[in-house]
Amino acid sequence: FRDLPIDIRSETIRIEGNSTGDIVIGSVEVSQQVLTRDERNAIASQGQDLRDQIEAQKASLTGIAAMVAVKKTQREFLQGLAKLPSNPGATNQTGSNGGGTDWAQMFMLIGTNMTAVQKDLLALDARKTATEKAIADLEKQLSRVAGQPRRAMVGRVAINSDAANDTQFTLRY
């Protein structure tokens, strides 16, 4: 058995097995084993992959922040348009025949666009939250990978059988 916790003690290990024939489970031995170069390289590669994924998620977060800034600017613009009729010099003429501003049509457009901007802001907030959670999860994975030792614990179990059997073992500790 490989990849046991580095601080495992042999007296805490329990082996159970199911077999198609008779088997005798004997002694249990636990020892430390130095990881091979390939295993260490695999760990380093996995760490680099996680760092790359974190950077990609952070870049996505930057893009989301930029889109939020654009949507907030659009919202401020629409709010400014909604205040125009209260400014001095604004007329209440309809644009259909008097050449002035059709405020009813303007307010309808402002309302429609304001709803779309608010909906976009909510969607961006959800994306931001999901991206931040993904970054946190990736950072947890990276800390586990970075904290992996250069040694591994390996357990060996002595088993005796009179014939070839299909056997399944369970290791508990």
Short mmCIF file of N, CA, C and O in Angstrom, two decimals, residues 12-141:
data_model
loop_
_atom_site.label_atom_id
_atom_site.label_comp_id
_atom_site.label_asym_id
_atom_site.label_seq_id
_atom_site.Cartn_x
_atom_site.Cartn_y
_atom_site.Cartn_z
N THR A 12 -1.39 0.87 14.37
CA THR A 12 -2.73 1.42 14.15
C THR A 12 -3.37 0.87 12.88
O THR A 12 -4.54 1.13 12.62
N ILE A 13 -2.65 0.10 12.10
CA ILE A 13 -3.16 -0.39 10.81
C ILE A 13 -3.95 -1.68 11.01
O ILE A 13 -3.52 -2.59 11.73
N ARG A 14 -5.08 -1.75 10.33
CA ARG A 14 -5.92 -2.96 10.33
C ARG A 14 -6.16 -3.34 8.87
O ARG A 14 -6.52 -2.50 8.05
N ILE A 15 -5.99 -4.62 8.57
CA ILE A 15 -6.19 -5.13 7.22
C ILE A 15 -7.38 -6.09 7.25
O ILE A 15 -7.47 -6.97 8.10
N GLU A 16 -8.28 -5.91 6.29
CA GLU A 16 -9.41 -6.82 6.11
C GLU A 16 -9.37 -7.29 4.67
O GLU A 16 -8.91 -6.57 3.79
N GLY A 17 -9.82 -8.50 4.44
CA GLY A 17 -9.81 -9.00 3.07
C GLY A 17 -10.96 -9.95 2.80
O GLY A 17 -11.44 -10.64 3.68
N ASN A 18 -11.37 -9.96 1.54
CA ASN A 18 -12.36 -10.92 1.05
C ASN A 18 -11.70 -11.70 -0.06
O ASN A 18 -11.05 -11.12 -0.94
N SER A 19 -11.86 -13.02 -0.04
CA SER A 19 -11.16 -13.84 -1.01
C SER A 19 -12.04 -14.99 -1.47
O SER A 19 -12.94 -15.42 -0.74
N THR A 20 -11.73 -15.48 -2.65
CA THR A 20 -12.46 -16.64 -3.18
C THR A 20 -11.92 -17.94 -2.58
O THR A 20 -12.52 -18.99 -2.75
N GLY A 21 -10.80 -17.87 -1.90
CA GLY A 21 -10.19 -19.05 -1.28
C GLY A 21 -9.71 -18.71 0.12
O GLY A 21 -9.99 -17.65 0.66
N ASP A 22 -8.97 -19.66 0.69
CA ASP A 22 -8.43 -19.45 2.04
C ASP A 22 -7.17 -18.58 1.97
O ASP A 22 -6.28 -18.84 1.16
N ILE A 23 -7.12 -17.58 2.83
CA ILE A 23 -5.93 -16.75 2.96
C ILE A 23 -5.66 -16.51 4.43
O ILE A 23 -6.56 -16.57 5.26
N VAL A 24 -4.40 -16.24 4.75
CA VAL A 24 -4.01 -15.87 6.10
C VAL A 24 -3.27 -14.55 6.00
O VAL A 24 -2.28 -14.43 5.26
N ILE A 25 -3.80 -13.53 6.69
CA ILE A 25 -3.14 -12.23 6.71
C ILE A 25 -2.15 -12.26 7.86
O ILE A 25 -2.52 -12.51 9.00
N GLY A 26 -0.90 -12.03 7.54
CA GLY A 26 0.16 -12.10 8.54
C GLY A 26 0.54 -10.73 9.06
O GLY A 26 -0.31 -9.92 9.40
N SER A 27 1.80 -10.46 9.08
CA SER A 27 2.32 -9.23 9.67
C SER A 27 2.11 -8.02 8.76
O SER A 27 1.94 -8.14 7.55
N VAL A 28 2.16 -6.85 9.40
CA VAL A 28 2.06 -5.58 8.69
C VAL A 28 3.34 -4.82 8.97
O VAL A 28 3.76 -4.68 10.12
N GLU A 29 3.97 -4.33 7.93
CA GLU A 29 5.22 -3.57 8.07
C GLU A 29 5.04 -2.22 7.39
O GLU A 29 4.53 -2.14 6.28
N VAL A 30 5.47 -1.16 8.07
CA VAL A 30 5.39 0.18 7.51
C VAL A 30 6.80 0.76 7.46
O VAL A 30 7.56 0.65 8.43
N SER A 31 7.13 1.36 6.34
CA SER A 31 8.46 1.97 6.21
C SER A 31 8.39 3.22 5.35
O SER A 31 7.47 3.39 4.55
N GLN A 32 9.39 4.10 5.54
CA GLN A 32 9.48 5.28 4.70
C GLN A 32 10.24 4.93 3.45
O GLN A 32 11.17 4.14 3.47
N GLN A 33 9.83 5.56 2.36
CA GLN A 33 10.49 5.33 1.08
C GLN A 33 10.73 6.69 0.44
O GLN A 33 9.84 7.55 0.43
N VAL A 34 11.92 6.88 -0.08
CA VAL A 34 12.23 8.13 -0.76
C VAL A 34 11.49 8.14 -2.10
O VAL A 34 11.47 7.13 -2.81
N LEU A 35 10.86 9.27 -2.41
CA LEU A 35 10.16 9.38 -3.69
C LEU A 35 11.17 9.37 -4.83
O LEU A 35 12.26 9.94 -4.72
N THR A 36 10.79 8.76 -5.91
CA THR A 36 11.67 8.74 -7.08
C THR A 36 11.69 10.12 -7.73
O THR A 36 10.83 10.96 -7.46
N ARG A 37 12.64 10.35 -8.59
CA ARG A 37 12.73 11.62 -9.30
C ARG A 37 11.46 11.87 -10.11
O ARG A 37 10.96 12.99 -10.15
N ASP A 38 10.96 10.81 -10.75
CA ASP A 38 9.73 10.97 -11.54
C ASP A 38 8.55 11.37 -10.65
O ASP A 38 7.73 12.20 -11.05
N GLU A 39 8.46 10.79 -9.45
CA GLU A 39 7.38 11.16 -8.54
C GLU A 39 7.52 12.61 -8.07
O GLU A 39 6.54 13.35 -8.01
N ARG A 40 8.75 13.03 -7.77
CA ARG A 40 8.98 14.43 -7.37
C ARG A 40 8.68 15.38 -8.52
O ARG A 40 8.08 16.44 -8.33
N ASN A 41 9.08 14.99 -9.75
CA ASN A 41 8.79 15.82 -10.93
C ASN A 41 7.29 15.92 -11.17
O ASN A 41 6.79 16.97 -11.58
N ALA A 42 6.58 14.82 -10.95
CA ALA A 42 5.13 14.83 -11.12
C ALA A 42 4.48 15.79 -10.12
O ALA A 42 3.55 16.54 -10.47
N ILE A 43 4.98 15.80 -8.89
CA ILE A 43 4.45 16.71 -7.88
C ILE A 43 4.74 18.15 -8.27
O ILE A 43 3.87 19.02 -8.19
N ALA A 44 5.98 18.41 -8.74
CA ALA A 44 6.34 19.77 -9.17
C ALA A 44 5.49 20.21 -10.35
O ALA A 44 5.03 21.35 -10.42
N SER A 45 5.26 19.31 -11.29
CA SER A 45 4.43 19.62 -12.47
C SER A 45 2.99 19.92 -12.05
O SER A 45 2.37 20.86 -12.56
N GLN A 46 2.48 19.13 -11.13
CA GLN A 46 1.12 19.35 -10.64
C GLN A 46 1.03 20.72 -9.96
O GLN A 46 0.06 21.46 -10.15
N GLY A 47 2.05 21.08 -9.19
CA GLY A 47 2.08 22.39 -8.54
C GLY A 47 2.09 23.52 -9.56
O GLY A 47 1.39 24.52 -9.41
N GLN A 48 2.88 23.36 -10.63
CA GLN A 48 2.94 24.40 -11.67
C GLN A 48 1.61 24.52 -12.39
O GLN A 48 1.15 25.62 -12.68
N ASP A 49 0.97 23.38 -12.67
CA ASP A 49 -0.35 23.40 -13.31
C ASP A 49 -1.36 24.16 -12.44
O ASP A 49 -2.15 24.95 -12.95
N LEU A 50 -1.32 23.91 -11.13
CA LEU A 50 -2.23 24.61 -10.22
C LEU A 50 -1.94 26.11 -10.19
O LEU A 50 -2.86 26.93 -10.19
N ARG A 51 -0.64 26.50 -10.18
CA ARG A 51 -0.30 27.92 -10.21
C ARG A 51 -0.80 28.57 -11.50
O ARG A 51 -1.29 29.70 -11.47
N ASP A 52 -0.66 27.87 -12.62
CA ASP A 52 -1.15 28.40 -13.90
C ASP A 52 -2.67 28.59 -13.87
O ASP A 52 -3.19 29.60 -14.36
N GLN A 53 -3.37 27.63 -13.30
CA GLN A 53 -4.83 27.74 -13.20
C GLN A 53 -5.23 28.91 -12.29
O GLN A 53 -6.19 29.63 -12.59
N ILE A 54 -4.48 29.11 -11.21
CA ILE A 54 -4.76 30.23 -10.30
C ILE A 54 -4.57 31.55 -11.03
O ILE A 54 -5.40 32.46 -10.94
N GLU A 55 -3.48 31.66 -11.79
CA GLU A 55 -3.22 32.89 -12.54
C GLU A 55 -4.32 33.15 -13.58
O GLU A 55 -4.74 34.29 -13.77
N ALA A 56 -4.78 32.09 -14.24
CA ALA A 56 -5.86 32.25 -15.23
C ALA A 56 -7.14 32.72 -14.55
O ALA A 56 -7.85 33.60 -15.07
N GLN A 57 -7.44 32.18 -13.37
CA GLN A 57 -8.64 32.60 -12.64
C GLN A 57 -8.51 34.05 -12.17
O GLN A 57 -9.47 34.82 -12.20
N LYS A 58 -7.30 34.44 -11.74
CA LYS A 58 -7.08 35.83 -11.32
C LYS A 58 -7.23 36.79 -12.50
O LYS A 58 -7.76 37.89 -12.34
N ALA A 59 -6.76 36.36 -13.68
CA ALA A 59 -6.95 37.19 -14.88
C ALA A 59 -8.44 37.32 -15.20
O ALA A 59 -8.91 38.40 -15.58
N SER A 60 -9.16 36.24 -15.04
CA SER A 60 -10.61 36.28 -15.25
C SER A 60 -11.27 37.24 -14.27
O SER A 60 -12.18 37.99 -14.62
N LEU A 61 -10.80 37.22 -13.03
CA LEU A 61 -11.32 38.11 -12.00
C LEU A 61 -11.07 39.58 -12.37
O LEU A 61 -11.94 40.43 -12.17
N THR A 62 -9.90 39.85 -12.95
CA THR A 62 -9.59 41.21 -13.40
C THR A 62 -10.54 41.64 -14.52
O THR A 62 -11.03 42.76 -14.54
N GLY A 63 -10.81 40.72 -15.44
CA GLY A 63 -11.76 41.00 -16.52
C GLY A 63 -13.16 41.26 -15.99
O GLY A 63 -13.86 42.17 -16.47
N ILE A 64 -13.56 40.49 -15.00
CA ILE A 64 -14.88 40.69 -14.39
C ILE A 64 -14.95 42.07 -13.74
O ILE A 64 -15.95 42.79 -13.88
N ALA A 65 -13.88 42.46 -13.04
CA ALA A 65 -13.86 43.78 -12.39
C ALA A 65 -13.98 44.90 -13.42
O ALA A 65 -14.68 45.89 -13.19
N ALA A 66 -13.33 44.73 -14.57
CA ALA A 66 -13.43 45.74 -15.64
C ALA A 66 -14.86 45.82 -16.18
O ALA A 66 -15.38 46.92 -16.42
N MET A 67 -15.50 44.66 -16.37
CA MET A 67 -16.88 44.66 -16.86
C MET A 67 -17.83 45.29 -15.84
O MET A 67 -18.77 45.99 -16.21
N VAL A 68 -17.59 45.06 -14.55
CA VAL A 68 -18.41 45.67 -13.50
C VAL A 68 -18.27 47.19 -13.56
O VAL A 68 -19.26 47.92 -13.46
N ALA A 69 -17.03 47.67 -13.75
CA ALA A 69 -16.81 49.12 -13.84
C ALA A 69 -17.57 49.71 -15.02
O ALA A 69 -18.18 50.78 -14.90
N VAL A 70 -17.58 49.02 -16.16
CA VAL A 70 -18.31 49.50 -17.34
C VAL A 70 -19.80 49.55 -17.05
O VAL A 70 -20.48 50.54 -17.37
N LYS A 71 -20.33 48.50 -16.44
CA LYS A 71 -21.77 48.46 -16.14
C LYS A 71 -22.16 49.54 -15.13
O LYS A 71 -23.23 50.14 -15.24
N LYS A 72 -21.30 49.81 -14.16
CA LYS A 72 -21.60 50.86 -13.19
C LYS A 72 -21.58 52.23 -13.86
O LYS A 72 -22.41 53.09 -13.54
N THR A 73 -20.69 52.42 -14.80
CA THR A 73 -20.65 53.68 -15.56
C THR A 73 -21.93 53.83 -16.39
O THR A 73 -22.51 54.92 -16.45
N GLN A 74 -22.36 52.73 -17.01
CA GLN A 74 -23.62 52.77 -17.77
C GLN A 74 -24.79 53.12 -16.86
O GLN A 74 -25.66 53.92 -17.22
N ARG A 75 -24.79 52.55 -15.66
CA ARG A 75 -25.87 52.83 -14.71
C ARG A 75 -25.87 54.31 -14.32
O ARG A 75 -26.93 54.95 -14.28
N GLU A 76 -24.70 54.87 -14.05
CA GLU A 76 -24.60 56.30 -13.70
C GLU A 76 -25.07 57.18 -14.86
O GLU A 76 -25.74 58.19 -14.65
N PHE A 77 -24.72 56.79 -16.09
CA PHE A 77 -25.15 57.55 -17.26
C PHE A 77 -26.68 57.55 -17.36
O PHE A 77 -27.30 58.58 -17.59
N LEU A 78 -27.27 56.37 -17.18
CA LEU A 78 -28.72 56.25 -17.26
C LEU A 78 -29.40 57.05 -16.14
O LEU A 78 -30.44 57.68 -16.36
N GLN A 79 -28.81 57.02 -14.95
CA GLN A 79 -29.36 57.80 -13.85
C GLN A 79 -29.28 59.30 -14.16
O GLN A 79 -30.20 60.05 -13.84
N GLY A 80 -28.19 59.73 -14.81
CA GLY A 80 -28.06 61.12 -15.22
C GLY A 80 -29.10 61.50 -16.26
O GLY A 80 -29.67 62.60 -16.21
N LEU A 81 -29.36 60.59 -17.20
CA LEU A 81 -30.40 60.86 -18.20
C LEU A 81 -31.78 61.02 -17.55
O LEU A 81 -32.58 61.85 -17.97
N ALA A 82 -32.02 60.21 -16.53
CA ALA A 82 -33.32 60.27 -15.86
C ALA A 82 -33.51 61.60 -15.14
O ALA A 82 -34.66 62.04 -14.92
N LYS A 83 -32.44 62.28 -14.79
CA LYS A 83 -32.53 63.57 -14.10
C LYS A 83 -32.67 64.76 -15.04
O LYS A 83 -32.94 65.87 -14.61
N LEU A 84 -32.49 64.54 -16.32
CA LEU A 84 -32.54 65.64 -17.29
C LEU A 84 -33.82 66.46 -17.25
O LEU A 84 -33.75 67.69 -17.32
N PRO A 85 -35.00 65.87 -17.16
CA PRO A 85 -36.22 66.70 -17.17
C PRO A 85 -36.29 67.70 -16.03
O PRO A 85 -36.97 68.73 -16.14
N SER A 86 -35.59 67.45 -14.92
CA SER A 86 -35.65 68.38 -13.79
C SER A 86 -34.65 69.52 -13.94
O SER A 86 -34.66 70.46 -13.15
N ASN A 87 -33.78 69.46 -14.95
CA ASN A 87 -32.80 70.52 -15.19
C ASN A 87 -33.49 71.73 -15.84
O ASN A 87 -34.40 71.58 -16.65
N PRO A 88 -33.01 72.92 -15.53
CA PRO A 88 -33.57 74.12 -16.19
C PRO A 88 -33.33 74.03 -17.70
O PRO A 88 -32.31 73.56 -18.16
N GLY A 89 -34.28 74.45 -18.46
CA GLY A 89 -34.15 74.44 -19.92
C GLY A 89 -34.71 73.18 -20.55
O GLY A 89 -34.82 73.09 -21.77
N ALA A 90 -35.04 72.17 -19.75
CA ALA A 90 -35.63 70.96 -20.32
C ALA A 90 -37.09 71.25 -20.64
O ALA A 90 -37.79 71.89 -19.88
N THR A 91 -37.53 70.80 -21.79
CA THR A 91 -38.91 71.05 -22.19
C THR A 91 -39.70 69.78 -22.09
O THR A 91 -39.16 68.68 -22.17
N ASN A 92 -40.99 69.93 -21.94
CA ASN A 92 -41.86 68.77 -21.87
C ASN A 92 -42.60 68.54 -23.18
O ASN A 92 -43.63 67.90 -23.20
N GLN A 93 -42.09 69.10 -24.23
CA GLN A 93 -42.74 68.89 -25.52
C GLN A 93 -42.50 67.47 -25.97
O GLN A 93 -41.46 66.89 -25.70
N THR A 94 -43.42 66.97 -26.74
CA THR A 94 -43.22 65.65 -27.31
C THR A 94 -42.45 65.80 -28.60
O THR A 94 -42.60 66.77 -29.32
N GLY A 95 -41.65 64.82 -28.89
CA GLY A 95 -40.81 64.89 -30.08
C GLY A 95 -41.55 64.56 -31.36
O GLY A 95 -41.05 64.76 -32.44
N SER A 96 -42.77 64.09 -31.27
CA SER A 96 -43.46 63.66 -32.47
C SER A 96 -43.79 64.80 -33.42
O SER A 96 -43.64 64.68 -34.62
N ASN A 97 -44.21 65.96 -32.90
CA ASN A 97 -44.53 67.05 -33.81
C ASN A 97 -43.94 68.39 -33.38
O ASN A 97 -43.92 69.32 -34.13
N GLY A 98 -43.44 68.48 -32.14
CA GLY A 98 -42.95 69.76 -31.66
C GLY A 98 -41.44 69.90 -31.76
O GLY A 98 -40.91 70.95 -31.47
N GLY A 99 -40.71 68.87 -32.12
CA GLY A 99 -39.28 68.94 -32.24
C GLY A 99 -38.55 68.86 -30.91
O GLY A 99 -37.33 68.90 -30.87
N GLY A 100 -39.24 68.73 -29.78
CA GLY A 100 -38.59 68.62 -28.47
C GLY A 100 -38.29 67.16 -28.13
O GLY A 100 -38.25 66.29 -28.99
N THR A 101 -38.08 66.92 -26.86
CA THR A 101 -37.74 65.58 -26.39
C THR A 101 -39.00 64.82 -26.02
O THR A 101 -39.88 65.34 -25.33
N ASP A 102 -39.10 63.60 -26.46
CA ASP A 102 -40.21 62.71 -26.10
C ASP A 102 -39.81 62.01 -24.80
O ASP A 102 -39.18 60.95 -24.81
N TRP A 103 -40.16 62.63 -23.65
CA TRP A 103 -39.72 62.12 -22.35
C TRP A 103 -40.31 60.76 -22.03
O TRP A 103 -39.64 59.93 -21.39
N ALA A 104 -41.50 60.49 -22.47
CA ALA A 104 -42.10 59.18 -22.19
C ALA A 104 -41.28 58.08 -22.86
O ALA A 104 -40.98 57.05 -22.24
N GLN A 105 -40.92 58.32 -24.11
CA GLN A 105 -40.10 57.34 -24.83
C GLN A 105 -38.71 57.23 -24.18
O GLN A 105 -38.17 56.14 -24.04
N MET A 106 -38.16 58.38 -23.77
CA MET A 106 -36.84 58.40 -23.13
C MET A 106 -36.86 57.59 -21.83
O MET A 106 -35.97 56.79 -21.57
N PHE A 107 -37.89 57.79 -21.01
CA PHE A 107 -37.97 57.06 -19.74
C PHE A 107 -38.16 55.56 -19.96
O PHE A 107 -37.65 54.75 -19.18
N MET A 108 -38.89 55.20 -21.01
CA MET A 108 -39.06 53.79 -21.31
C MET A 108 -37.71 53.16 -21.68
O MET A 108 -37.36 52.07 -21.20
N LEU A 109 -36.93 53.85 -22.49
CA LEU A 109 -35.60 53.35 -22.86
C LEU A 109 -34.67 53.29 -21.65
O LEU A 109 -33.91 52.33 -21.49
N ILE A 110 -34.74 54.31 -20.80
CA ILE A 110 -33.90 54.32 -19.59
C ILE A 110 -34.27 53.14 -18.69
O ILE A 110 -33.39 52.41 -18.21
N GLY A 111 -35.56 52.92 -18.50
CA GLY A 111 -36.01 51.80 -17.65
C GLY A 111 -35.57 50.45 -18.20
O GLY A 111 -35.09 49.59 -17.45
N THR A 112 -35.73 50.26 -19.49
CA THR A 112 -35.33 49.00 -20.13
C THR A 112 -33.83 48.77 -19.98
O THR A 112 -33.38 47.67 -19.61
N ASN A 113 -33.06 49.80 -20.27
CA ASN A 113 -31.61 49.66 -20.19
C ASN A 113 -31.12 49.53 -18.75
O ASN A 113 -30.16 48.81 -18.49
N MET A 114 -31.78 50.22 -17.81
CA MET A 114 -31.39 50.12 -16.41
C MET A 114 -31.62 48.69 -15.90
O MET A 114 -30.79 48.15 -15.17
N THR A 115 -32.72 48.08 -16.31
CA THR A 115 -32.99 46.69 -15.93
C THR A 115 -31.91 45.76 -16.46
O THR A 115 -31.43 44.88 -15.74
N ALA A 116 -31.52 45.96 -17.72
CA ALA A 116 -30.47 45.11 -18.31
C ALA A 116 -29.14 45.30 -17.59
O ALA A 116 -28.43 44.32 -17.33
N VAL A 117 -28.81 46.54 -17.24
CA VAL A 117 -27.55 46.80 -16.53
C VAL A 117 -27.57 46.14 -15.15
O VAL A 117 -26.59 45.50 -14.75
N GLN A 118 -28.66 46.25 -14.43
CA GLN A 118 -28.77 45.63 -13.10
C GLN A 118 -28.66 44.10 -13.20
O GLN A 118 -27.99 43.47 -12.39
N LYS A 119 -29.30 43.53 -14.22
CA LYS A 119 -29.23 42.08 -14.42
C LYS A 119 -27.78 41.67 -14.72
O LYS A 119 -27.30 40.68 -14.17
N ASP A 120 -27.09 42.43 -15.54
CA ASP A 120 -25.69 42.14 -15.86
C ASP A 120 -24.81 42.25 -14.62
O ASP A 120 -23.91 41.43 -14.42
N LEU A 121 -25.07 43.26 -13.79
CA LEU A 121 -24.28 43.42 -12.56
C LEU A 121 -24.47 42.24 -11.61
O LEU A 121 -23.51 41.76 -11.00
N LEU A 122 -25.70 41.75 -11.51
CA LEU A 122 -25.96 40.58 -10.66
C LEU A 122 -25.24 39.34 -11.20
O LEU A 122 -24.66 38.56 -10.44
N ALA A 123 -25.29 39.16 -12.52
CA ALA A 123 -24.61 38.01 -13.14
C ALA A 123 -23.09 38.12 -12.94
O ALA A 123 -22.42 37.11 -12.65
N LEU A 124 -22.55 39.31 -13.07
CA LEU A 124 -21.11 39.51 -12.86
C LEU A 124 -20.72 39.25 -11.41
O LEU A 124 -19.65 38.68 -11.14
N ASP A 125 -21.58 39.64 -10.48
CA ASP A 125 -21.31 39.38 -9.07
C ASP A 125 -21.27 37.87 -8.80
O ASP A 125 -20.41 37.38 -8.06
N ALA A 126 -22.19 37.13 -9.42
CA ALA A 126 -22.20 35.67 -9.26
C ALA A 126 -20.94 35.06 -9.86
O ALA A 126 -20.34 34.15 -9.26
N ARG A 127 -20.52 35.55 -11.02
CA ARG A 127 -19.28 35.06 -11.64
C ARG A 127 -18.08 35.37 -10.77
O ARG A 127 -17.17 34.55 -10.63
N LYS A 128 -18.07 36.56 -10.19
CA LYS A 128 -16.95 36.95 -9.32
C LYS A 128 -16.88 36.01 -8.11
O LYS A 128 -15.80 35.53 -7.75
N THR A 129 -18.01 35.74 -7.49
CA THR A 129 -18.05 34.86 -6.33
C THR A 129 -17.57 33.45 -6.70
O THR A 129 -16.77 32.85 -5.98
N ALA A 130 -18.04 32.94 -7.83
CA ALA A 130 -17.63 31.60 -8.27
C ALA A 130 -16.13 31.56 -8.58
O ALA A 130 -15.44 30.58 -8.25
N THR A 131 -15.61 32.62 -9.18
CA THR A 131 -14.19 32.67 -9.51
C THR A 131 -13.35 32.75 -8.25
O THR A 131 -12.32 32.09 -8.14
N GLU A 132 -13.78 33.56 -7.29
CA GLU A 132 -13.05 33.65 -6.02
C GLU A 132 -13.04 32.31 -5.29
O GLU A 132 -12.03 31.93 -4.70
N LYS A 133 -14.15 31.58 -5.35
CA LYS A 133 -14.21 30.26 -4.72
C LYS A 133 -13.27 29.30 -5.44
O LYS A 133 -12.56 28.51 -4.80
N ALA A 134 -13.25 29.36 -6.77
CA ALA A 134 -12.34 28.50 -7.54
C ALA A 134 -10.89 28.79 -7.19
O ALA A 134 -10.08 27.87 -7.04
N ILE A 135 -10.54 30.07 -7.04
CA ILE A 135 -9.17 30.44 -6.66
C ILE A 135 -8.84 29.88 -5.28
O ILE A 135 -7.76 29.31 -5.08
N ALA A 136 -9.75 30.02 -4.33
CA ALA A 136 -9.51 29.51 -2.98
C ALA A 136 -9.32 27.99 -3.00
O ALA A 136 -8.42 27.46 -2.33
N ASP A 137 -10.15 27.29 -3.77
CA ASP A 137 -10.02 25.83 -3.87
C ASP A 137 -8.68 25.44 -4.50
O ASP A 137 -8.02 24.51 -4.03
N LEU A 138 -8.28 26.14 -5.56
CA LEU A 138 -7.00 25.85 -6.21
C LEU A 138 -5.83 26.14 -5.27
O LEU A 138 -4.85 25.38 -5.24
N GLU A 139 -5.93 27.21 -4.49
CA GLU A 139 -4.86 27.52 -3.54
C GLU A 139 -4.76 26.47 -2.44
O GLU A 139 -3.65 26.13 -2.01
N LYS A 140 -5.89 25.90 -2.01
CA LYS A 140 -5.87 24.80 -1.04
C LYS A 140 -5.17 23.58 -1.64
O LYS A 140 -4.36 22.94 -0.98
N GLN A 141 -5.53 23.27 -2.89
CA GLN A 141 -4.88 22.14 -3.56
C GLN A 141 -3.38 22.38 -3.69
O GLN A 141 -2.58 21.47 -3.46
#
